[in-house]
C-alpha positions as semicolon CSV with decimal commas, in nm:
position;residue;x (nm);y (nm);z (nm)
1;X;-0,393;-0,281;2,399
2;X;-0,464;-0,048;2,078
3;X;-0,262;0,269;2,020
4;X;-0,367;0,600;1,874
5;X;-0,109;0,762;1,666
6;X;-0,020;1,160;1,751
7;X;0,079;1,415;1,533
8;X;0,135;1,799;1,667
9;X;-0,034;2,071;1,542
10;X;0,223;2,055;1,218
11;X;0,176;1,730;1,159
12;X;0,494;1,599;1,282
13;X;0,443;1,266;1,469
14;X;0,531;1,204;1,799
15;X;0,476;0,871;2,044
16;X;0,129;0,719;2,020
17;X;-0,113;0,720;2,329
18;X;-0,390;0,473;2,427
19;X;-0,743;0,516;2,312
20;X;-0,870;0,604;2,655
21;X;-0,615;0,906;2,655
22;X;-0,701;1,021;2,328
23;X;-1,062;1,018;2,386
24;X;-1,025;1,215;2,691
25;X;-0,791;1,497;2,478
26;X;-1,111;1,515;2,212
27;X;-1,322;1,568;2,442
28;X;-1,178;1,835;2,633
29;X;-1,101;1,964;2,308
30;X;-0,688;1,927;2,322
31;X;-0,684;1,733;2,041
32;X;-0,863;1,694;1,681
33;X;-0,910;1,320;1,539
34;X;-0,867;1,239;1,206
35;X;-0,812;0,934;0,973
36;X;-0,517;0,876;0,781
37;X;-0,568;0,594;0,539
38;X;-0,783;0,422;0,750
39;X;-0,587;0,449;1,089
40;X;-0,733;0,677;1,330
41;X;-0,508;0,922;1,459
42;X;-0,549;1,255;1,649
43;X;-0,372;1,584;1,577
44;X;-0,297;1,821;1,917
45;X;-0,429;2,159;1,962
46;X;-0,184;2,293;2,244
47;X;0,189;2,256;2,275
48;X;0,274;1,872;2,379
49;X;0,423;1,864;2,741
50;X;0,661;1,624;2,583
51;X;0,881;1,584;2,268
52;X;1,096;1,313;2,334
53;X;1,044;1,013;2,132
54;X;1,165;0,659;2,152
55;X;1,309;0,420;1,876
56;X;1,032;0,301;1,688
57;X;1,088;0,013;1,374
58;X;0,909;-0,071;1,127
59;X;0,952;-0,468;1,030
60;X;0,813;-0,580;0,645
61;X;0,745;-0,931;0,530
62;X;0,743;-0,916;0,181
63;X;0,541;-1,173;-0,001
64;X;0,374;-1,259;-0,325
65;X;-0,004;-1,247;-0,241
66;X;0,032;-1,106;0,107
67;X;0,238;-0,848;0,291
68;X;0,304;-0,805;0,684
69;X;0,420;-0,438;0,849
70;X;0,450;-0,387;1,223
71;X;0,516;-0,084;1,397
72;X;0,615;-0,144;1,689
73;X;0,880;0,017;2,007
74;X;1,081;-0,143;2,276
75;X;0,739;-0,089;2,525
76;X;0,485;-0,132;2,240
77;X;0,335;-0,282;1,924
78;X;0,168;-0,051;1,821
79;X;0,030;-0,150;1,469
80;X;0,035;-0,500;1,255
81;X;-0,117;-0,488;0,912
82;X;-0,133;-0,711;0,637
83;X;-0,201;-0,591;0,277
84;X;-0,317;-0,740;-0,063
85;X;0,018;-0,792;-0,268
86;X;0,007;-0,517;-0,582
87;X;0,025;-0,826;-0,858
88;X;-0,273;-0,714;-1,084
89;X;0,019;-0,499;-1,335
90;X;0,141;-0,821;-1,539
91;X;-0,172;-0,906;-1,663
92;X;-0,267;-0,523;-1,767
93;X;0,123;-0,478;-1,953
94;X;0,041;-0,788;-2,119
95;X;-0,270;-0,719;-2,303
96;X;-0,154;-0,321;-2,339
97;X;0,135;-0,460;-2,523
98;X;-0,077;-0,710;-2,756
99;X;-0,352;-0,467;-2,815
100;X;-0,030;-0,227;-2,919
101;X;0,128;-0,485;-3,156
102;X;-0,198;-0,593;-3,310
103;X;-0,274;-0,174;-3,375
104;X;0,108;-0,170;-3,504
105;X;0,066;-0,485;-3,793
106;X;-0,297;-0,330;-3,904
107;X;-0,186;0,057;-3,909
108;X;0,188;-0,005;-4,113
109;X;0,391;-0,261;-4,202
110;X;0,706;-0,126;-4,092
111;X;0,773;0,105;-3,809
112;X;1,081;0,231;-3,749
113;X;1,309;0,197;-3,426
114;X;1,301;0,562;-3,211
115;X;1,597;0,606;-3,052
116;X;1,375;0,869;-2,790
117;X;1,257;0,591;-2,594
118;X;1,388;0,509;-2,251
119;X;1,592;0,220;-2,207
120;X;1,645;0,014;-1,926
121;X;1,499;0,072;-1,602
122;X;1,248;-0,137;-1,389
123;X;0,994;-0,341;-1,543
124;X;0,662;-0,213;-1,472
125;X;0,506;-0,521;-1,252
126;X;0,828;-0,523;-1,001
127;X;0,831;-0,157;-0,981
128;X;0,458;-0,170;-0,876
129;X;0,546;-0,438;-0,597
130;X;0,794;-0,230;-0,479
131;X;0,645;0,094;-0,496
132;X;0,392;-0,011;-0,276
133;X;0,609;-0,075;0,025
134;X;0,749;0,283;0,007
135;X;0,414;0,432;0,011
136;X;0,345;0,207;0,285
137;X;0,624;0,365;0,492
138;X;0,577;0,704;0,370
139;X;0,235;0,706;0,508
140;X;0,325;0,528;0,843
141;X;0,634;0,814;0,864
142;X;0,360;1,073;0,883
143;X;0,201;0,928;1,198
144;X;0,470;0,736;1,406
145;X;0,818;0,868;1,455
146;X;0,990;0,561;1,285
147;X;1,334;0,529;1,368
148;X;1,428;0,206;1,169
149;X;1,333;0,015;0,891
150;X;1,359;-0,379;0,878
151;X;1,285;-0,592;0,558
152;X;1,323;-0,961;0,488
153;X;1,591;-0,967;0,223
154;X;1,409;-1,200;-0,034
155;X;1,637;-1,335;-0,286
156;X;1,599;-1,389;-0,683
157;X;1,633;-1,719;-0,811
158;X;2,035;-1,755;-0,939
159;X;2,131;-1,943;-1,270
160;X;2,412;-2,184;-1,285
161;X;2,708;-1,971;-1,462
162;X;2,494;-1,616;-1,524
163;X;2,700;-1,371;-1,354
164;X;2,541;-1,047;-1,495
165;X;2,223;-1,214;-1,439
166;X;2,254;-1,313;-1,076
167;X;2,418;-0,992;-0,964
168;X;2,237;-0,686;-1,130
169;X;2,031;-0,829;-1,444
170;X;1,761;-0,996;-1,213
171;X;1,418;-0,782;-1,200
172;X;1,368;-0,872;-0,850
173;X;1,732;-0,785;-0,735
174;X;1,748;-0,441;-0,938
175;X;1,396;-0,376;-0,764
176;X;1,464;-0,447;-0,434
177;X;1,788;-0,239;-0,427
178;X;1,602;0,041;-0,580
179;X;1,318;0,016;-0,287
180;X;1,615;-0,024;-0,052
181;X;1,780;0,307;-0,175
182;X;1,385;0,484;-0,122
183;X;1,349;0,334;0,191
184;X;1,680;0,482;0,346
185;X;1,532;0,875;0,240
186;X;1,291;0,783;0,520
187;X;1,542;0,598;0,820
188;X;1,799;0,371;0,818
189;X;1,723;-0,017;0,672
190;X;1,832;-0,325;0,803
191;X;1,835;-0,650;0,582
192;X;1,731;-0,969;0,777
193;X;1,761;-1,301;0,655
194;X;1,429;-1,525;0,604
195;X;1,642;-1,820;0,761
196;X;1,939;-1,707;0,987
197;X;1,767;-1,416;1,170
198;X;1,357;-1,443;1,098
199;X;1,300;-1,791;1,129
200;X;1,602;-1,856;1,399
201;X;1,470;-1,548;1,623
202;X;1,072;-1,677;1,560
203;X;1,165;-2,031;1,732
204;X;1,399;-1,916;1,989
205;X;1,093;-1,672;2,103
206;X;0,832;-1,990;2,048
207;X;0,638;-1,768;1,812
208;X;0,486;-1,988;1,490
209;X;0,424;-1,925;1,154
210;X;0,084;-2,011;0,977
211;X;0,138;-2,269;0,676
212;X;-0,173;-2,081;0,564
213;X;-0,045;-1,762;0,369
214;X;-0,384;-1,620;0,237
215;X;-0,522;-1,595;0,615
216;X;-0,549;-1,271;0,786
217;X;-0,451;-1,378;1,159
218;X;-0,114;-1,228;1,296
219;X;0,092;-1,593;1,227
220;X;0,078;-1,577;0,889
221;X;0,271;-1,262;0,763
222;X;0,302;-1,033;1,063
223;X;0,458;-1,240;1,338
224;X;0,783;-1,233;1,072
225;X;0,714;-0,839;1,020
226;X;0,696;-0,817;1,412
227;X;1,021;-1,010;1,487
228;X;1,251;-0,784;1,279
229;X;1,108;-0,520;1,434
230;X;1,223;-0,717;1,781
231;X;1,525;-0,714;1,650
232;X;1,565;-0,348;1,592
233;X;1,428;-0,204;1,889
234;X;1,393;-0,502;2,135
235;X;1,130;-0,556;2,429
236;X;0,918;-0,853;2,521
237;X;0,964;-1,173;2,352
238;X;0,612;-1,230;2,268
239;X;0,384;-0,967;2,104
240;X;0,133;-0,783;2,351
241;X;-0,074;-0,612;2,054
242;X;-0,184;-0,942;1,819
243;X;-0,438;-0,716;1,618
244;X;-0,425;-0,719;1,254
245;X;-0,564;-0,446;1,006
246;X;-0,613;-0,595;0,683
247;X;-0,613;-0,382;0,383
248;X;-0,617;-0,438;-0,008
249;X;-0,481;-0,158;-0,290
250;X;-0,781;-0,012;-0,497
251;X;-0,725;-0,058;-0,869
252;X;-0,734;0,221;-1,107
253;X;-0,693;0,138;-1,429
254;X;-0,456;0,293;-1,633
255;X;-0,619;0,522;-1,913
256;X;-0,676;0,397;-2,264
257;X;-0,801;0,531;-2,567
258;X;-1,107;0,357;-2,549
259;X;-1,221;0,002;-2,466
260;X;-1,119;-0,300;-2,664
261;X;-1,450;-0,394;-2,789
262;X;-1,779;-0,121;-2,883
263;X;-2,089;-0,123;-2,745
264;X;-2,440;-0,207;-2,902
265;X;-2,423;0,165;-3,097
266;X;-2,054;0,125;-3,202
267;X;-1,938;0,350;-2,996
268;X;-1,588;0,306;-2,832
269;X;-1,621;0,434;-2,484
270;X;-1,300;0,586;-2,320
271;X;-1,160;0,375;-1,998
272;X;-0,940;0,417;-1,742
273;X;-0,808;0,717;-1,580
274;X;-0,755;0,863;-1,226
275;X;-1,022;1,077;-1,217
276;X;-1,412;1,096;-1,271
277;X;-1,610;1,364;-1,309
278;X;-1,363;1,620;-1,146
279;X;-1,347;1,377;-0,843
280;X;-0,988;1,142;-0,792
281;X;-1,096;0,802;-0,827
282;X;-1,038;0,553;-0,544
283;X;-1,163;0,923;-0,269
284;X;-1,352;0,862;-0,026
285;X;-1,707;1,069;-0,108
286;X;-2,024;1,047;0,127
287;X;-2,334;1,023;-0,068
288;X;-2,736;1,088;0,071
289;X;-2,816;0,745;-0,018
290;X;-2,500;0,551;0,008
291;X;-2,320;0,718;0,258
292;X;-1,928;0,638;0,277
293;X;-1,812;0,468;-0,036
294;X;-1,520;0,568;-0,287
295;X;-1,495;0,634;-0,641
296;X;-1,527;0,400;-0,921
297;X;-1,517;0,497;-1,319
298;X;-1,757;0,710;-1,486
299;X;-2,018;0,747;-1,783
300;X;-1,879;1,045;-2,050
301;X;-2,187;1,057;-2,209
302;X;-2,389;1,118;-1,866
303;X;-2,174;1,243;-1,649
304;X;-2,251;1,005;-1,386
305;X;-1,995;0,836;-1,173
306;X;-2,004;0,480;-1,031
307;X;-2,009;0,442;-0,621
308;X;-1,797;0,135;-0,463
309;X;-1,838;0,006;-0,139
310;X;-1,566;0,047;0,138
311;X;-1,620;-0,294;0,358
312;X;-1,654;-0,510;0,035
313;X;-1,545;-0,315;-0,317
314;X;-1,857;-0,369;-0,458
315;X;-2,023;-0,144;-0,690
316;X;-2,307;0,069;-0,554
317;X;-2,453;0,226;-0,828
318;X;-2,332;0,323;-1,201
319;X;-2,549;0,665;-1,181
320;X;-2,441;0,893;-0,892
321;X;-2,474;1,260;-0,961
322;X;-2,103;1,433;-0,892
323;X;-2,290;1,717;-0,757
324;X;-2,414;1,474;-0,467
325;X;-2,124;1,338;-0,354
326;X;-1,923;1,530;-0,088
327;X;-1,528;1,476;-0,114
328;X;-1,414;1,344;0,230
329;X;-1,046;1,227;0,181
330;X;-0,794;1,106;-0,097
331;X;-0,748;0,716;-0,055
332;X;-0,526;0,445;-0,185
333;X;-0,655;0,127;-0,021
334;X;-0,967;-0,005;0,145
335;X;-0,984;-0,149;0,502
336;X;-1,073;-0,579;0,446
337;X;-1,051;-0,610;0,792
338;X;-1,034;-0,412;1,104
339;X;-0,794;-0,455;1,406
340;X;-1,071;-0,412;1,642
């Protein structure tokens, strides 16, 4: 059975209600629907006749290509999706930093050290990792009335005789307790382990894991997501709602100067950016000819914007005129899949 999240009429979310319910609420105009990155949801015109809401958890399988969240009550699942792993920032900090220390050799010989510059902190390809999962949650807070937080507590590879290293020097261990520290602003975290309480729990309820990680089906990330939310809140011991949304993170590059290499003129063409034309790249715009798509990069010298597909991420066009585009919603990640 599917679920319709419910928010009152200022936006705080209370229990979800079937689809049947909703649609009957719309159409006798109680309620409004709307779409909150990609979930539909409806908002409530009148006063709700109840307030009361139940425990609801929210279980995370970490992973390094793929990622499994569940939302899900003691009655209810009431949402499984599985999202492309952020692991695109490596790659990017790499050639920023050679393109940087090329610039550096050709522009002076000698720079000298500035003691303004931040030290320490996150590195920028585990913060993105773990920045993802709290927007995750933040945007699932605004729509459920999560209760509890469970997350697989995924451990950093220790070296024989490095104390500093295995305790706090590790980028994956300083990470995760900062996305820990985020996650308890929203509700209170639980740590589960992958072996004593995941995988012990997953054969004592006869549930099985895919060995097939890149599949979108509900055994290969989310029946782990789903258990720790069992775990928290309790119910069933088999999953009533096997559905699975699967989503993937929309790219925008970060801005540059201007691209590496110039075109057939000479001309260095800026890149990058999170915004074209006056609209935010990655939006959701509804052209005449295209109809729903979202916002790729842009031409300077034309003011033209390019159009990307929302099923498949595929460009459109390289040509659209701003002016034809109407802004529909702000978006962070494109629907691969839907649950139904």
């Amino acid at each position: 059975m599917q679920f319709v999240p419910v928010v009152d009429s200022n936006q705080r979310p209370l229990m979800p209600t079937t689809f049947a319910r909703a649609e009957h609420w719309i159409k006798s105009g109680k309620a409004t629907p709307f779409f909150r990155k990609g979930i539909f949801c409806v908002r409530l015109n009148v006063e709700p006749s109840n307030r009361h809401t139940q425990a609801v958890a929210v279980g995370i399988d970490p992973g390094s290509k793929r990622e499994g969240y569940t939302v899900k009550s003691k009655a209810h699942t009431y949402l499984n999706q599985q999202f492309h792993a952020v692991d695109w920032v490596k790659d990017s900090e790499e050639a920023s930093t050679n393109a940087r220390r090329a610039r550096r050799s050709r522009k002076t010989p000698y720079r000298p050290n500035r003691q303004n510059r931040k030290r320490g902190g996150i590195p920028p390809s585990t913060k993105a990792r773990w920045q993802f999962k709290i927007r995750v949650v933040k945007v699932f807070a605004t729509i459920f009335p999560i209760s509890d937080i469970g997350i697989e507590d995924v451990k950093a590879i220790t070296k024989k005789g490095g104390k500093r290293w295995n305790t706090s020097f590790s980028p994956l261990e300083v990470g995760k307790q900062w996305c820990y520290s985020e996650l308890e602003k929203i509700a209170p975290v639980t740590k589960f382990d992958g072996y004593n309480d995941t995988y012990l729990t997953r054969q004592e309820l006869g549930l099985k894991k895919s060995k097939a990680k890149l599949s979108n089906g509900f055994n290969a990330h989310c029946v782990d997501s789903w258990v720790m939310a069992y775990l928290m809140v309790g119910g069933d011991s088999g999953p009533e709602n096997t559905a699975v949304r699967e989503c993937k993170p929309i790219r925008i590059y970060r801005r540059q100067l201007h691209v590496f290499n110039p075109g057939k003129d000479g001309y260095r063409r800026p890149y990058g950016g999170s915004m074209s034309q006056g609209l935010k790249r990655g939006g959701i715009v509804k052209h005449p000819k295209y109809g729903k798509c979202y916002v790729g990069g842009e031409d300077v010298q034309k003011s033209r914007i390019s159009l990307h597909s929302l099923d498949t991420g595929k460009r459109l066009c390289q040509n659209a005129k701003p002016a034809d585009c109407k802004f529909l919603a702000y978006n962070s990640w494109r629907t691969v899949k839907p649950s139904f």
